[in-house]
Coordinates of N, CA, C and O in Angstrom, one line a residue:
X859 N 41.8 -43.9 1.3 CA 41.8 -42.4 1.4 C 41.4 -41.9 0.0 O 42.0 -42.1 -1.0
X860 N 40.4 -41.1 0.0 CA 39.9 -40.4 -1.2 C 40.6 -39.0 -1.3 O 40.4 -38.2 -0.4
X861 N 41.4 -38.8 -2.3 CA 42.2 -37.6 -2.4 C 41.3 -36.3 -2.5 O 41.7 -35.3 -2.0
X862 N 40.1 -36.4 -3.0 CA 39.3 -35.2 -3.2 C 38.7 -34.8 -1.8 O 38.1 -33.7 -1.7
X863 N 38.9 -35.5 -0.8 CA 38.4 -35.1 0.6 C 39.5 -34.4 1.4 O 39.2 -33.9 2.5
X864 N 40.7 -34.4 0.9 CA 41.8 -33.9 1.7 C 41.6 -32.5 2.2 O 42.0 -32.2 3.3
X865 N 41.0 -31.6 1.4 CA 41.0 -30.2 1.8 C 39.6 -29.8 2.3 O 39.3 -28.6 2.5
X866 N 38.7 -30.8 2.6 CA 37.4 -30.5 3.1 C 37.4 -29.8 4.5 O 36.7 -28.8 4.7
X867 N 38.1 -30.4 5.4 CA 38.1 -29.8 6.7 C 38.8 -28.4 6.7 O 38.2 -27.5 7.3
X868 N 39.9 -28.2 6.1 CA 40.5 -26.9 6.1 C 39.5 -25.9 5.4 O 39.4 -24.7 5.8
X869 N 38.9 -26.3 4.3 CA 38.0 -25.4 3.6 C 36.8 -25.0 4.5 O 36.4 -23.9 4.6
X870 N 36.3 -26.1 5.2 CA 35.1 -25.8 6.1 C 35.6 -24.9 7.2 O 34.8 -23.9 7.5
X871 N 36.7 -25.1 7.8 CA 37.2 -24.3 8.9 C 37.4 -22.8 8.5 O 37.0 -21.9 9.2
X872 N 37.9 -22.7 7.3 CA 38.1 -21.3 6.8 C 36.8 -20.6 6.6 O 36.6 -19.5 7.0
X873 N 35.8 -21.3 6.0 CA 34.5 -20.7 5.7 C 33.8 -20.5 7.1 O 33.2 -19.4 7.3
X874 N 33.8 -21.4 7.9 CA 33.2 -21.3 9.3 C 33.8 -20.2 10.0 O 33.1 -19.4 10.8
X875 N 35.1 -20.0 9.9 CA 35.8 -18.9 10.6 C 35.4 -17.6 10.1 O 35.2 -16.7 11.0
X876 N 35.2 -17.4 8.8 CA 34.8 -16.1 8.3 C 33.4 -15.8 8.8 O 33.1 -14.7 9.2
X877 N 32.5 -16.7 8.7 CA 31.1 -16.5 9.1 C 31.0 -16.3 10.6 O 30.4 -15.4 11.1
X878 N 31.8 -17.1 11.3 CA 31.8 -17.0 12.8 C 32.3 -15.6 13.3 O 31.7 -15.0 14.2
X879 N 33.3 -15.1 12.6 CA 33.9 -13.8 13.0 C 32.8 -12.7 12.8 O 32.7 -11.9 13.7
X880 N 32.1 -12.8 11.7 CA 31.1 -11.8 11.5 C 29.9 -11.9 12.5 O 29.4 -10.9 13.0
X881 N 29.5 -13.1 12.8 CA 28.5 -13.3 13.8 C 28.9 -12.8 15.2 O 28.1 -12.2 15.9
X882 N 30.1 -13.2 15.6 CA 30.6 -12.8 16.9 C 30.7 -11.2 17.0 O 30.3 -10.7 18.0
X883 N 31.2 -10.6 16.0 CA 31.3 -9.1 16.0 C 29.9 -8.5 16.2 O 29.7 -7.6 17.0
X884 N 29.0 -9.0 15.4 CA 27.6 -8.4 15.5 C 26.9 -8.8 16.8 O 26.3 -7.9 17.4
X885 N 27.0 -10.0 17.2 CA 26.3 -10.4 18.4 C 26.9 -9.9 19.7 O 26.2 -9.6 20.6
X886 N 28.2 -9.8 19.8 CA 28.9 -9.2 21.0 C 28.4 -7.8 21.2 O 28.1 -7.4 22.3
X887 N 28.3 -7.0 20.1 CA 27.9 -5.6 20.2 C 26.5 -5.5 20.7 O 26.1 -4.6 21.4
X888 N 25.6 -6.4 20.3 CA 24.2 -6.4 20.7 C 23.9 -7.0 22.0 O 23.0 -6.6 22.8
X889 N 24.6 -8.1 22.3 CA 24.2 -8.9 23.5 C 25.2 -8.8 24.7 O 24.7 -9.0 25.8
X890 N 26.4 -8.5 24.5 CA 27.4 -8.6 25.6 C 27.9 -7.2 26.1 O 28.4 -7.2 27.1
X891 N 27.7 -6.2 25.3 CA 28.1 -4.9 25.7 C 27.2 -4.3 26.8 O 26.0 -4.3 26.6
X892 N 27.7 -3.9 27.9 CA 26.9 -3.4 29.0 C 27.5 -2.1 29.5 O 28.7 -1.8 29.4
X893 N 26.6 -1.3 30.0 CA 27.1 0.0 30.6 C 27.0 -0.2 32.1 O 25.9 -0.5 32.7
X894 N 28.1 -0.1 32.8 CA 28.2 -0.2 34.2 C 27.6 1.0 35.0 O 27.4 2.0 34.4
X895 N 27.3 0.8 36.2 CA 26.6 1.9 37.0 C 27.4 3.2 37.0 O 26.9 4.3 37.0
X896 N 28.8 3.1 36.8 CA 29.6 4.3 36.8 C 29.7 4.9 35.4 O 30.5 5.9 35.2
X897 N 29.0 4.3 34.4 CA 29.0 4.9 33.1 C 30.0 4.2 32.1 O 30.1 4.5 30.9
X898 N 30.9 3.3 32.7 CA 31.9 2.7 31.8 C 31.2 1.6 31.0 O 30.4 0.8 31.5
X899 N 31.5 1.6 29.7 CA 31.0 0.6 28.8 C 32.0 -0.6 28.8 O 33.2 -0.4 28.7
X900 N 31.5 -1.8 29.0 CA 32.3 -3.0 29.1 C 31.6 -4.2 28.4 O 30.5 -4.0 27.9
X901 N 32.2 -5.3 28.4 CA 31.7 -6.5 27.8 C 31.4 -7.5 29.0 O 32.3 -7.7 29.8
X902 N 30.2 -8.0 29.1 CA 29.9 -9.0 30.1 C 30.5 -10.3 29.7 O 30.2 -10.9 28.7
X903 N 31.4 -10.8 30.5 CA 32.2 -12.0 30.1 C 31.3 -13.2 30.0 O 31.6 -14.1 29.2
X904 N 30.3 -13.3 30.8 CA 29.4 -14.5 30.8 C 28.6 -14.5 29.5 O 28.5 -15.5 28.8
X905 N 28.1 -13.3 29.1 CA 27.4 -13.2 27.8 C 28.3 -13.4 26.6 O 27.9 -14.0 25.7
X906 N 29.5 -13.0 26.8 CA 30.5 -13.2 25.7 C 30.8 -14.7 25.5 O 30.8 -15.2 24.4
X907 N 30.9 -15.4 26.6 CA 31.1 -16.8 26.6 C 29.9 -17.5 26.0 O 30.1 -18.5 25.2
X908 N 28.7 -17.1 26.2 CA 27.5 -17.6 25.7 C 27.5 -17.4 24.1 O 27.2 -18.4 23.4
X909 N 27.8 -16.2 23.7 CA 27.9 -16.0 22.2 C 28.9 -16.9 21.6 O 28.6 -17.5 20.6
X910 N 30.1 -17.0 22.1 CA 31.1 -17.9 21.6 C 30.6 -19.4 21.6 O 30.9 -20.1 20.7
X911 N 30.0 -19.7 22.7 CA 29.5 -21.1 22.8 C 28.4 -21.4 21.7 O 28.4 -22.5 21.1
X912 N 27.5 -20.5 21.5 CA 26.5 -20.7 20.4 C 27.1 -20.9 19.1 O 26.8 -21.8 18.3
X913 N 28.1 -20.0 18.8 CA 28.8 -20.0 17.5 C 29.6 -21.3 17.4 O 29.5 -22.0 16.3
X914 N 30.2 -21.8 18.4 CA 31.0 -23.0 18.4 C 30.1 -24.2 18.1 O 30.4 -25.1 17.3
X915 N 29.0 -24.3 18.9 CA 28.1 -25.4 18.7 C 27.4 -25.4 17.3 O 27.3 -26.5 16.7
X916 N 27.1 -24.2 16.8 CA 26.5 -24.2 15.4 C 27.6 -24.6 14.4 O 27.3 -25.4 13.5
X917 N 28.8 -24.1 14.5 CA 29.9 -24.5 13.5 C 30.2 -26.0 13.6 O 30.4 -26.7 12.6
X918 N 30.2 -26.5 14.8 CA 30.4 -28.0 15.0 C 29.3 -28.8 14.4 O 29.5 -29.8 13.7
X919 N 28.1 -28.4 14.6 CA 26.9 -29.1 14.1 C 26.9 -29.1 12.6 O 26.6 -30.1 11.9
X920 N 27.1 -27.9 12.0 CA 27.0 -27.8 10.5 C 28.2 -28.6 9.9 O 28.0 -29.3 9.0
X921 N 29.4 -28.5 10.6 CA 30.5 -29.2 10.1 C 30.3 -30.7 10.2 O 30.7 -31.5 9.3
X922 N 29.6 -31.2 11.2 CA 29.3 -32.6 11.4 C 28.4 -33.1 10.2 O 28.6 -34.2 9.7
X923 N 27.5 -32.3 9.8 CA 26.6 -32.6 8.7 C 27.3 -32.6 7.4 O 27.2 -33.5 6.6
X924 N 28.2 -31.6 7.2 CA 28.9 -31.5 5.9 C 30.0 -32.6 5.8 O 30.2 -33.2 4.7
X925 N 30.6 -33.0 6.9 CA 31.7 -34.0 6.8 C 31.3 -35.4 7.1 O 32.2 -36.3 7.1
X926 N 30.0 -35.7 7.3 CA 29.6 -37.0 7.7 C 29.8 -38.1 6.7 O 29.9 -39.3 7.0
X927 N 30.0 -37.7 5.4 CA 30.3 -38.7 4.4 C 31.7 -39.2 4.4 O 32.1 -40.2 3.7
X928 N 32.6 -38.5 5.1 CA 34.0 -38.9 5.2 C 34.2 -39.9 6.3 O 33.5 -40.0 7.3
X929 N 35.3 -40.8 6.1 CA 35.6 -41.7 7.2 C 36.4 -40.9 8.3 O 36.9 -39.8 8.0
X930 N 36.5 -41.5 9.4 CA 37.3 -40.9 10.5 C 38.7 -40.7 10.1 O 39.3 -39.7 10.5
X931 N 39.3 -41.6 9.4 CA 40.7 -41.5 8.9 C 40.8 -40.3 8.0 O 41.8 -39.5 8.1
X932 N 39.9 -40.1 7.1 CA 39.9 -39.0 6.1 C 39.8 -37.7 6.9 O 40.5 -36.7 6.6
X933 N 38.9 -37.6 7.8 CA 38.7 -36.4 8.6 C 40.0 -36.1 9.4 O 40.4 -35.0 9.4
X934 N 40.6 -37.1 10.0 CA 41.8 -36.9 10.8 C 42.9 -36.4 9.9 O 43.6 -35.4 10.3
X935 N 43.1 -36.9 8.7 CA 44.2 -36.5 7.8 C 43.9 -35.0 7.3 O 44.7 -34.2 7.3
X936 N 42.6 -34.8 7.0 CA 42.2 -33.5 6.5 C 42.3 -32.4 7.6 O 42.8 -31.3 7.4
X937 N 41.9 -32.8 8.8 CA 42.0 -31.9 9.9 C 43.4 -31.6 10.3 O 43.8 -30.4 10.7
X938 N 44.3 -32.5 10.1 CA 45.7 -32.3 10.4 C 46.3 -31.1 9.6 O 47.2 -30.4 10.1
X939 N 45.9 -30.9 8.4 CA 46.3 -29.8 7.6 C 46.0 -28.5 8.3 O 46.9 -27.6 8.4
X940 N 44.8 -28.3 8.7 CA 44.4 -27.0 9.3 C 45.0 -26.9 10.7 O 45.3 -25.8 11.1
X941 N 45.1 -28.0 11.4 CA 45.6 -28.0 12.8 C 47.1 -27.5 12.7 O 47.6 -26.7 13.5
X942 N 47.9 -28.1 11.8 CA 49.3 -27.8 11.6 C 49.4 -26.3 11.2 O 50.3 -25.6 11.8
X943 N 48.5 -25.8 10.4 CA 48.6 -24.4 10.0 C 48.3 -23.5 11.2 O 49.0 -22.5 11.5
X944 N 47.2 -23.8 12.0 CA 46.8 -23.0 13.1 C 47.9 -23.0 14.2 O 48.2 -22.0 14.8
X945 N 48.5 -24.2 14.5 CA 49.5 -24.3 15.5 C 50.8 -23.6 15.1 O 51.5 -22.9 15.9
X946 N 51.1 -23.7 13.8 CA 52.3 -23.0 13.3 C 52.1 -21.4 13.4 O 53.0 -20.7 13.8
X947 N 50.9 -21.0 13.1 CA 50.6 -19.6 13.2 C 50.7 -19.1 14.7 O 51.3 -18.1 14.9
X948 N 50.2 -19.9 15.6 CA 50.2 -19.6 17.0 C 51.7 -19.6 17.5 O 52.1 -18.7 18.3
X949 N 52.5 -20.5 17.0 CA 53.9 -20.6 17.4 C 54.6 -19.4 16.9 O 55.5 -18.8 17.6
X950 N 54.4 -19.0 15.7 CA 55.0 -17.8 15.1 C 54.6 -16.5 15.9 O 55.4 -15.7 16.2
X951 N 53.3 -16.4 16.3 CA 52.8 -15.3 17.0 C 53.5 -15.2 18.4 O 53.9 -14.2 18.9
X952 N 53.6 -16.4 19.0 CA 54.3 -16.5 20.3 C 55.8 -16.1 20.2 O 56.3 -15.3 21.0
X953 N 56.4 -16.6 19.2 CA 57.9 -16.3 19.0 C 58.1 -14.9 18.6 O 59.1 -14.3 19.0
X954 N 57.2 -14.3 17.9 CA 57.4 -12.9 17.4 C 57.3 -11.9 18.5 O 57.9 -10.8 18.5
X955 N 56.6 -12.2 19.6 CA 56.4 -11.3 20.7 C 55.7 -10.1 20.3 O 54.5 -10.1 20.1
X956 N 56.4 -9.0 20.1 CA 55.7 -7.7 19.7 C 55.4 -7.8 18.2 O 56.0 -8.5 17.4
X957 N 54.4 -7.1 17.8 CA 53.9 -7.1 16.4 C 53.9 -5.7 15.9 O 53.6 -4.7 16.6
X958 N 54.2 -5.6 14.6 CA 54.0 -4.3 13.9 C 52.5 -4.3 13.5 O 51.8 -5.4 13.5
X959 N 52.0 -3.2 13.1 CA 50.6 -3.1 12.7 C 50.3 -4.0 11.6 O 49.3 -4.7 11.6
X960 N 51.1 -4.0 10.6 CA 50.9 -4.8 9.4 C 51.0 -6.3 9.7 O 50.2 -7.1 9.2
X961 N 51.9 -6.7 10.5 CA 52.0 -8.1 10.9 C 50.8 -8.6 11.7 O 50.3 -9.6 11.5
X962 N 50.4 -7.7 12.6 CA 49.3 -8.0 13.5 C 48.0 -8.2 12.6 O 47.2 -9.1 12.9
X963 N 47.8 -7.3 11.7 CA 46.7 -7.4 10.8 C 46.7 -8.6 9.9 O 45.7 -9.3 9.8
X964 N 47.9 -9.0 9.4 CA 48.0 -10.2 8.6 C 47.7 -11.4 9.5 O 46.9 -12.3 9.0
X965 N 48.2 -11.5 10.7 CA 47.9 -12.6 11.5 C 46.4 -12.7 11.9 O 45.9 -13.8 12.1
X966 N 45.8 -11.5 12.1 CA 44.4 -11.5 12.4 C 43.6 -12.1 11.3 O 42.7 -12.9 11.6
X967 N 43.9 -11.8 10.1 CA 43.2 -12.4 8.9 C 43.5 -13.9 8.8 O 42.6 -14.7 8.5
X968 N 44.8 -14.2 9.0 CA 45.2 -15.6 8.8 C 44.5 -16.5 9.9 O 44.3 -17.7 9.7
X969 N 44.3 -15.9 11.1 CA 43.8 -16.7 12.2 C 42.3 -16.9 12.1 O 41.7 -17.6 12.9
X970 N 41.6 -16.4 11.1 CA 40.2 -16.5 10.9 C 39.7 -18.0 10.9 O 38.6 -18.3 11.3
X971 N 40.5 -18.9 10.4 CA 40.1 -20.3 10.3 C 39.8 -20.9 11.6 O 39.2 -22.0 11.7
X972 N 40.3 -20.3 12.7 CA 40.0 -20.9 14.0 C 39.0 -20.1 14.8 O 38.7 -20.4 16.0
X973 N 38.4 -19.1 14.2 CA 37.5 -18.2 14.9 C 36.3 -19.0 15.5 O 35.8 -18.7 16.5
X974 N 35.8 -20.0 14.7 CA 34.7 -20.8 15.1 C 34.9 -21.5 16.4 O 34.0 -21.9 17.2
X975 N 36.2 -21.8 16.8 CA 36.5 -22.6 17.9 C 36.9 -21.8 19.1 O 37.4 -22.4 20.1
X976 N 36.9 -20.5 19.1 CA 37.4 -19.7 20.2 C 36.6 -19.8 21.5 O 37.0 -19.3 22.5
X977 N 35.5 -20.5 21.5 CA 34.8 -20.8 22.7 C 35.7 -21.5 23.7 O 35.7 -21.3 24.9
X978 N 36.5 -22.5 23.2 CA 37.4 -23.2 24.0 C 38.4 -22.4 24.8 O 38.6 -22.5 26.0
X979 N 39.0 -21.4 24.1 CA 40.0 -20.5 24.7 C 39.3 -19.5 25.6 O 39.8 -19.2 26.7
X980 N 38.1 -19.1 25.2 CA 37.3 -18.2 26.1 C 36.9 -18.9 27.4 O 36.9 -18.3 28.4
X981 N 36.6 -20.1 27.3 CA 36.2 -20.9 28.5 C 37.4 -21.0 29.4 O 37.3 -20.8 30.7
X982 N 38.6 -21.3 28.9 CA 39.8 -21.4 29.7 C 40.2 -20.1 30.3 O 40.6 -19.9 31.4
X983 N 40.0 -19.0 29.5 CA 40.3 -17.7 30.0 C 39.4 -17.3 31.1 O 39.9 -16.7 32.1
X984 N 38.1 -17.6 31.0 CA 37.2 -17.3 32.1 C 37.5 -18.1 33.4 O 37.4 -17.5 34.5
X985 N 38.0 -19.3 33.2 CA 38.4 -20.1 34.3 C 39.7 -19.7 35.0 O 39.8 -19.7 36.2
X986 N 40.7 -19.3 34.2 CA 42.0 -19.0 34.8 C 42.7 -17.7 34.4 O 43.8 -17.5 34.7
X987 N 42.0 -16.9 33.6 CA 42.6 -15.6 33.2 C 43.8 -15.8 32.3 O 43.9 -16.8 31.5
X988 N 44.7 -14.9 32.3 CA 45.8 -14.9 31.4 C 46.8 -16.0 31.5 O 47.5 -16.3 30.6
X989 N 46.7 -16.7 32.7 CA 47.6 -17.9 32.9 C 47.3 -19.0 31.8 O 48.2 -19.8 31.5
X990 N 46.1 -19.0 31.3 CA 45.7 -20.1 30.3 C 45.6 -19.6 28.9 O 45.1 -20.2 28.0
X991 N 46.2 -18.4 28.6 CA 46.0 -17.8 27.3 C 46.6 -18.7 26.2 O 45.9 -19.1 25.3
X992 N 47.8 -19.1 26.3 CA 48.4 -19.9 25.3 C 47.9 -21.4 25.3 O 47.8 -22.0 24.2
X993 N 47.5 -21.9 26.4 CA 46.8 -23.2 26.4 C 45.5 -23.1 25.7 O 45.2 -24.1 24.9
X994 N 44.8 -22.0 25.8 CA 43.5 -21.9 25.0 C 43.8 -21.8 23.6 O 43.0 -22.3 22.8
X995 N 44.8 -21.0 23.2 CA 45.2 -20.9 21.7 C 45.5 -22.3 21.2 O 45.1 -22.7 20.1
X996 N 46.2 -23.1 22.0 CA 46.6 -24.5 21.5 C 45.3 -25.3 21.4 O 45.2 -26.1 20.4
X997 N 44.4 -25.2 22.4 CA 43.2 -26.0 22.3 C 42.3 -25.6 21.1 O 41.8 -26.4 20.4
X998 N 42.3 -24.3 20.8 CA 41.6 -23.8 19.6 C 42.2 -24.4 18.4 O 41.4 -24.8 17.5
X999 N 43.5 -24.5 18.3 CA 44.1 -25.1 17.2 C 43.8 -26.6 16.9 O 43.8 -27.0 15.8
X1000 N 43.6 -27.3 18.0 CA 43.2 -28.7 17.9 C 41.8 -29.0 17.7 O 41.4 -30.1 17.4
X1001 N 40.9 -28.0 17.8 CA 39.5 -28.2 17.6 C 39.0 -28.9 16.4 O 38.0 -29.7 16.4
X1002 N 39.6 -28.7 15.2 CA 39.2 -29.4 14.0 C 39.2 -31.0 14.2 O 38.4 -31.7 13.5
X1003 N 40.0 -31.5 15.1 CA 40.0 -32.9 15.4 C 38.6 -33.4 16.0 O 38.3 -34.6 15.9
X1004 N 37.8 -32.5 16.5 CA 36.5 -32.8 17.0 C 35.6 -33.4 15.9 O 34.7 -34.2 16.2
X1005 N 35.8 -33.0 14.7 CA 35.0 -33.5 13.6 C 35.2 -35.0 13.4 O 34.3 -35.7 12.8
X1006 N 36.3 -35.6 13.9 CA 36.5 -37.0 13.7 C 35.4 -37.8 14.4 O 35.0 -38.9 13.9
X1007 N 34.8 -37.3 15.4 CA 33.7 -38.0 16.1 C 32.5 -38.2 15.3 O 31.7 -39.1 15.5
X1008 N 32.4 -37.4 14.2 CA 31.2 -37.5 13.4 C 31.4 -38.2 12.1 O 30.5 -38.3 11.2
X1009 N 32.6 -38.7 11.9 CA 32.9 -39.4 10.6 C 32.4 -40.9 10.7 O 32.1 -41.4 11.7
X1010 N 32.4 -41.5 9.5 CA 32.0 -42.9 9.4 C 33.1 -43.8 10.0 O 34.3 -43.5 9.8
X1011 N 32.7 -44.8 10.6 CA 33.7 -45.8 11.1 C 34.3 -46.7 10.1 O 35.4 -47.0 10.1
X1012 N 33.4 -47.1 9.1 CA 33.9 -48.0 8.1 C 34.7 -47.3 7.0 O 34.7 -46.1 6.9
X1013 N 35.3 -48.1 6.2 CA 36.1 -47.5 5.1 C 35.4 -47.6 3.8 O 35.9 -47.3 2.7
X1014 N 34.1 -48.1 3.8 CA 33.3 -48.2 2.6 C 33.0 -46.9 1.9 O 32.8 -45.9 2.6
X1015 N 32.9 -46.9 0.6 CA 32.6 -45.7 -0.1 C 31.1 -45.4 -0.1 O 30.3 -46.3 -0.1
X1016 N 30.8 -44.1 -0.1 CA 29.4 -43.7 -0.3 C 29.3 -42.9 -1.6 O 30.2 -42.4 -2.1
X1017 N 28.1 -42.9 -2.1 CA 27.8 -42.2 -3.3 C 27.8 -40.7 -3.0 O 27.2 -40.2 -2.1
X1018 N 28.6 -39.9 -3.8 CA 28.7 -38.5 -3.6 C 28.3 -37.7 -4.8 O 28.6 -38.0 -5.9

């Protein structure tokens, strides 16, 4: 295990989350907002899912390229840091129930590191509605483990 690789997955997830949130905000406004025949403005859920899917695949692809020099074990250990953070954040949010404005805002900013993976929760939400809300949040939290698939199998060092 190379110690300098420990924070790569959390750092990538945080950066990807910030970029993803900005892309999603901009793209949803342009691509998914629709005006219904009765004049009501709404979001087309299929278009929303497509936007989240594109962002997810882009973040996963870029992450795969950035993290490909790491072994699968290194990625698993590094991903565990951000997964533990995201799941602890979700557990706190679930336990807190109601939120004050400042707590909600703080959690909104802290949860940015999982923004790139919200396609998974959006997919579950589209399939089952609110019944799958927390299952989707849990799945989003585990998404950094997908990067393990792109790591090196061997334990040999590469020049960096």
